[in-house]
PDB file of C-alpha atoms and ligand atoms in Angstrom:
ATOM      1  CA  MET A  38    -107.996 113.484  70.896  1.00  0.00           C
ATOM      2  CA  SER A  39    -105.540 111.306  72.090  1.00  0.00           C
ATOM      3  CA  ASP A  40    -103.973 108.962  69.782  1.00  0.00           C
ATOM      4  CA  TRP A  41    -105.873 105.092  69.897  1.00  0.00           C
ATOM      5  CA  ASN A  42    -102.735 103.068  68.504  1.00  0.00           C
ATOM      6  CA  LEU A  43    -104.232 101.201  66.103  1.00  0.00           C
ATOM      7  CA  PRO A  44    -104.493  98.417  65.133  1.00  0.00           C
ATOM      8  CA  TRP A  45    -104.897  96.084  68.356  1.00  0.00           C
ATOM      9  CA  THR A  46    -104.433  92.625  67.886  1.00  0.00           C
ATOM     10  CA  GLY A  47    -105.524  89.761  69.951  1.00  0.00           C
ATOM     11  CA  ALA A  48    -106.898  85.860  70.842  1.00  0.00           C
ATOM     12  CA  CYS A  49    -108.348  83.379  72.482  1.00  0.00           C
ATOM     13  CA  LEU A  50    -106.554  82.140  75.160  1.00  0.00           C
ATOM     14  CA  CYS A  51    -105.217  78.654  72.732  1.00  0.00           C
ATOM     15  CA  GLY A  52    -104.860  81.288  69.550  1.00  0.00           C
ATOM     16  CA  GLN A  53    -107.550  79.697  67.095  1.00  0.00           C
ATOM     17  CA  VAL A  54    -109.308  82.552  66.867  1.00  0.00           C
ATOM     18  CA  ARG A  55    -107.559  86.183  66.112  1.00  0.00           C
ATOM     19  CA  VAL A  56    -108.841  89.606  66.654  1.00  0.00           C
ATOM     20  CA  ARG A  57    -107.262  93.086  64.754  1.00  0.00           C
ATOM     21  CA  VAL A  58    -108.810  96.242  66.021  1.00  0.00           C
ATOM     22  CA  THR A  59    -109.319  99.000  63.430  1.00  0.00           C
ATOM     23  CA  GLU A  60    -111.559 101.283  64.682  1.00  0.00           C
ATOM     24  CA  ALA A  61    -111.886 103.096  68.330  1.00  0.00           C
ATOM     25  CA  PRO A  62    -113.806 102.194  70.454  1.00  0.00           C
ATOM     26  CA  VAL A  63    -117.036 104.677  71.950  1.00  0.00           C
ATOM     27  CA  PHE A  64    -117.480 103.013  75.496  1.00  0.00           C
ATOM     28  CA  ALA A  65    -115.511 100.567  77.628  1.00  0.00           C
ATOM     29  CA  SER A  66    -117.692  98.409  80.379  1.00  0.00           C
ATOM     30  CA  ALA A  67    -117.619  96.214  83.499  1.00  0.00           C
ATOM     31  CA  CYS A  68    -120.680  94.389  83.695  1.00  0.00           C
ATOM     32  CA  HIS A  69    -121.519  93.176  87.157  1.00  0.00           C
ATOM     33  CA  CYS A  70    -124.950  90.816  86.000  1.00  0.00           C
ATOM     34  CA  ARG A  71    -125.155  87.198  87.466  1.00  0.00           C
ATOM     35  CA  ALA A  72    -125.161  86.265  84.078  1.00  0.00           C
ATOM     36  CA  CYS A  73    -122.071  87.803  82.440  1.00  0.00           C
ATOM     37  CA  GLN A  74    -120.633  86.012  86.300  1.00  0.00           C
ATOM     38  CA  LYS A  75    -122.091  82.643  84.822  1.00  0.00           C
ATOM     39  CA  LEU A  76    -120.352  83.713  81.299  1.00  0.00           C
ATOM     40  CA  THR A  77    -116.981  84.556  82.532  1.00  0.00           C
ATOM     41  CA  GLY A  78    -116.689  82.452  85.157  1.00  0.00           C
ATOM     42  CA  GLY A  79    -115.363  85.369  86.788  1.00  0.00           C
ATOM     43  CA  ALA A  80    -116.642  88.387  89.065  1.00  0.00           C
ATOM     44  CA  TYR A  81    -117.381  90.656  85.928  1.00  0.00           C
ATOM     45  CA  SER A  82    -117.168  90.978  82.270  1.00  0.00           C
ATOM     46  CA  LEU A  83    -115.044  92.723  80.911  1.00  0.00           C
ATOM     47  CA  SER A  84    -116.490  95.433  77.161  1.00  0.00           C
ATOM     48  CA  LEU A  85    -114.827  97.840  74.877  1.00  0.00           C
ATOM     49  CA  MET A  86    -117.669  98.258  72.381  1.00  0.00           C
ATOM     50  CA  LEU A  87    -116.232  98.674  68.992  1.00  0.00           C
ATOM     51  CA  PRO A  88    -118.255  99.994  65.549  1.00  0.00           C
ATOM     52  CA  ALA A  89    -118.478  96.386  64.031  1.00  0.00           C
ATOM     53  CA  SER A  90    -117.015  97.408  61.666  1.00  0.00           C
ATOM     54  CA  GLY A  91    -114.291  98.186  63.577  1.00  0.00           C
ATOM     55  CA  LEU A  92    -114.087  94.186  64.598  1.00  0.00           C
ATOM     56  CA  GLU A  93    -111.990  91.441  62.236  1.00  0.00           C
ATOM     57  CA  VAL A  94    -112.136  88.155  63.126  1.00  0.00           C
ATOM     58  CA  GLU A  95    -109.892  85.311  62.227  1.00  0.00           C
ATOM     59  CA  GLY A  96    -111.521  81.674  62.571  1.00  0.00           C
ATOM     60  CA  GLU A  97    -114.031  80.155  63.086  1.00  0.00           C
ATOM     61  CA  THR A  98    -116.087  80.860  66.684  1.00  0.00           C
ATOM     62  CA  GLU A  99    -119.151  79.746  67.996  1.00  0.00           C
ATOM     63  CA  ILE A 100    -122.272  81.160  69.718  1.00  0.00           C
ATOM     64  CA  GLY A 101    -122.716  79.988  73.279  1.00  0.00           C
ATOM     65  CA  GLY A 102    -124.424  81.773  75.573  1.00  0.00           C
ATOM     66  CA  LEU A 103    -128.847  80.805  75.447  1.00  0.00           C
ATOM     67  CA  HIS A 104    -127.603  80.727  71.683  1.00  0.00           C
ATOM     68  CA  ASN A 105    -130.295  83.539  72.075  1.00  0.00           C
ATOM     69  CA  PRO A 106    -130.600  85.499  68.751  1.00  0.00           C
ATOM     70  CA  VAL A 107    -129.310  89.178  70.175  1.00  0.00           C
ATOM     71  CA  PRO A 108    -127.034  90.057  71.548  1.00  0.00           C
ATOM     72  CA  GLU A 109    -124.754  87.048  69.602  1.00  0.00           C
ATOM     73  CA  HIS A 110    -122.316  85.294  72.309  1.00  0.00           C
ATOM     74  CA  HIS A 111    -118.847  84.243  70.335  1.00  0.00           C
ATOM     75  CA  PHE A 112    -116.660  82.112  71.613  1.00  0.00           C
ATOM     76  CA  CYS A 113    -114.066  79.686  70.215  1.00  0.00           C
ATOM     77  CA  PRO A 114    -114.680  76.696  69.628  1.00  0.00           C
ATOM     78  CA  SER A 115    -111.111  74.881  71.408  1.00  0.00           C
ATOM     79  CA  CYS A 116    -110.608  77.081  74.325  1.00  0.00           C
ATOM     80  CA  LYS A 117    -114.431  78.555  74.634  1.00  0.00           C
ATOM     81  CA  THR A 118    -113.394  81.700  75.560  1.00  0.00           C
ATOM     82  CA  TRP A 119    -115.310  84.115  75.503  1.00  0.00           C
ATOM     83  CA  LEU A 120    -114.514  86.328  72.455  1.00  0.00           C
ATOM     84  CA  PHE A 121    -117.573  89.360  71.413  1.00  0.00           C
ATOM     85  CA  THR A 122    -120.927  89.444  71.876  1.00  0.00           C
ATOM     86  CA  ARG A 123    -122.386  90.585  68.578  1.00  0.00           C
ATOM     87  CA  GLY A 124    -125.824  91.757  68.528  1.00  0.00           C
ATOM     88  CA  ILE A 125    -124.950  95.689  70.424  1.00  0.00           C
ATOM     89  CA  ALA A 126    -127.741  98.423  69.017  1.00  0.00           C
ATOM     90  CA  GLY A 127    -129.393  97.076  66.085  1.00  0.00           C
ATOM     91  CA  GLY A 128    -125.857  95.303  65.160  1.00  0.00           C
ATOM     92  CA  ALA A 129    -124.213  98.224  64.885  1.00  0.00           C
ATOM     93  CA  PHE A 130    -121.695  98.097  67.717  1.00  0.00           C
ATOM     94  CA  VAL A 131    -119.941  94.557  68.769  1.00  0.00           C
ATOM     95  CA  ASN A 132    -118.488  94.533  72.786  1.00  0.00           C
ATOM     96  CA  LEU A 133    -115.036  93.518  72.895  1.00  0.00           C
ATOM     97  CA  ARG A 134    -114.327  91.173  75.603  1.00  0.00           C
ATOM     98  CA  PRO A 135    -110.597  92.944  75.982  1.00  0.00           C
ATOM     99  CA  SER A 136    -108.657  90.762  77.743  1.00  0.00           C
ATOM    100  CA  LEU A 137    -108.699  88.860  74.622  1.00  0.00           C
ATOM    101  CA  LEU A 138    -105.867  92.147  73.851  1.00  0.00           C
ATOM    102  CA  GLU A 139    -101.629  91.434  73.460  1.00  0.00           C
ATOM    103  CA  ASP A 140    -101.715  94.223  75.225  1.00  0.00           C
ATOM    104  CA  ALA A 141    -104.815  94.667  78.314  1.00  0.00           C
ATOM    105  CA  SER A 142    -102.127  96.247  80.570  1.00  0.00           C
ATOM    106  CA  TRP A 143    -103.521 100.086  79.682  1.00  0.00           C
ATOM    107  CA  VAL A 144    -107.531  98.618  79.344  1.00  0.00           C
ATOM    108  CA  VAL A 145    -110.231 100.717  82.695  1.00  0.00           C
ATOM    109  CA  PRO A 146    -113.967 100.359  82.256  1.00  0.00           C
ATOM    110  CA  TYR A 147    -115.646 103.530  82.054  1.00  0.00           C
ATOM    111  CA  ALA A 148    -118.652 102.867  84.108  1.00  0.00           C
ATOM    112  CA  ASP A 149    -119.955  99.905  86.262  1.00  0.00           C
ATOM    113  CA  THR A 150    -123.390  97.934  85.661  1.00  0.00           C
ATOM    114  CA  GLY A 151    -125.566  95.315  86.934  1.00  0.00           C
ATOM    115  CA  VAL A 152    -123.905  97.264  90.159  1.00  0.00           C
ATOM    116  CA  ALA A 153    -126.934  95.876  92.268  1.00  0.00           C
ATOM    117  CA  ASP A 154    -125.622  92.131  91.699  1.00  0.00           C
ATOM    118  CA  ARG A 155    -121.943  92.797  91.997  1.00  0.00           C
ATOM    119  CA  LEU A 156    -120.016  90.503  94.237  1.00  0.00           C
ATOM    120  CA  PRO A 157    -118.790  91.634  97.834  1.00  0.00           C
ATOM    121  CA  GLY A 158    -115.435  93.105  97.599  1.00  0.00           C
ATOM    122  CA  VAL A 159    -115.202  93.884  93.749  1.00  0.00           C
ATOM    123  CA  GLN A 160    -114.040  97.113  92.272  1.00  0.00           C
ATOM    124  CA  SER A 161    -113.053  97.563  88.645  1.00  0.00           C
ATOM    125  CA  GLY A 162    -112.148 101.425  88.726  1.00  0.00           C
ATOM    126  CA  ALA A 163    -115.141 102.452  86.892  1.00  0.00           C
ATOM    127  CA  ARG A 164    -115.832 106.028  88.175  1.00  0.00           C
ATOM    128  CA  VAL A 165    -119.500 105.546  87.137  1.00  0.00           C
ATOM    129  CA  GLY A 166    -121.781 103.237  88.269  1.00  0.00           C
ATOM    130  CA  TYR A 167    -125.921 102.095  87.730  1.00  0.00           C
ATOM    131  CA  PRO A 168    -127.862  99.197  89.241  1.00  0.00           C
ATOM    132  CA  ALA A 169    -128.803  97.547  86.401  1.00  0.00           C
ATOM    133  CA  PHE A 170    -128.073  99.298  82.317  1.00  0.00           C
ATOM    134  CA  PRO A 171    -127.700 103.330  82.243  1.00  0.00           C
ATOM    135  CA  PRO A 172    -130.934 104.597  80.480  1.00  0.00           C
ATOM    136  CA  VAL A 173    -131.010 105.078  76.736  1.00  0.00           C
ATOM    137  CA  GLU A 174    -130.685 109.193  77.678  1.00  0.00           C
ATOM    138  CA  ASP A 175    -127.697 108.761  79.274  1.00  0.00           C
ATOM    139  CA  TYR A 176    -125.787 106.963  76.346  1.00  0.00           C
ATOM    140  CA  ALA A 177    -124.661 109.674  74.518  1.00  0.00           C
ATOM    141  CA  GLY A 178    -123.207 111.811  77.751  1.00  0.00           C
ATOM    142  CA  LEU A 179    -121.154 108.773  78.757  1.00  0.00           C
ATOM    143  CA  MET A 180    -120.171 108.457  74.994  1.00  0.00           C
ATOM    144  CA  GLU A 181    -119.254 111.964  75.332  1.00  0.00           C
ATOM    145  CA  GLY A 182    -117.185 111.188  79.769  1.00  0.00           C
ATOM    146  CA  TYR A 183    -115.538 108.488  78.138  1.00  0.00           C
ATOM    147  CA  ALA A 184    -113.845 109.951  74.399  1.00  0.00           C
ATOM    148  CA  ARG A 185    -112.738 112.899  76.377  1.00  0.00           C
ATOM    149  CA  ASP A 186    -111.572 110.991  79.688  1.00  0.00           C
ATOM    150  CA  GLY A 187    -111.398 106.776  78.476  1.00  0.00           C
ATOM    151  CA  ALA A 188    -107.938 104.793  79.240  1.00  0.00           C
ATOM    152  CA  ARG A 189    -106.281 104.758  76.693  1.00  0.00           C
ATOM    153  CA  PRO A 190    -103.302 102.652  75.610  1.00  0.00           C
ATOM    154  CA  ALA A 191     -99.982 103.982  76.960  1.00  0.00           C
TER     155      ALA A 191
HETATM  156 ZN1   ZN B 222    -108.784  79.384  71.567  1.00  0.00          ZN
HETATM  157 ZN1   ZN B 223    -123.970  91.442  82.355  1.00  0.00          ZN
END
């Protein structure tokens, strides 16, 4: 198992909200669904799935997106950068947008989700893809594969 070079630090565009990652991610994905296209204003969202205890947040965040209790989309109240999503797997995990990281140069998603809605010409570098979300029974194998082969910081 290779070294993740933790901790990692990151911030929103304006710097008002800072994050610190202290535990290794368990998965990395790119979601091409229509909701993620709209939330990012881009072609897809990137997620690093972290144990909830592995993300420290400094600065107030605000809830955005559809304001549903689950999942809870956190944004910077000033620059409106989409920061992370809480409430994954009953709150055990949080999906961090790795673009916030000071060094995001190593980030490669392991799986594409929402591929049915993928915009033409878009490639994320992921090695597997799902039309919507992976079926529950696939998660253990995906996480094993990610722990073994997932992209690491240089
Ligand atoms: Zn900000
Ligand atoms: Zn999505």
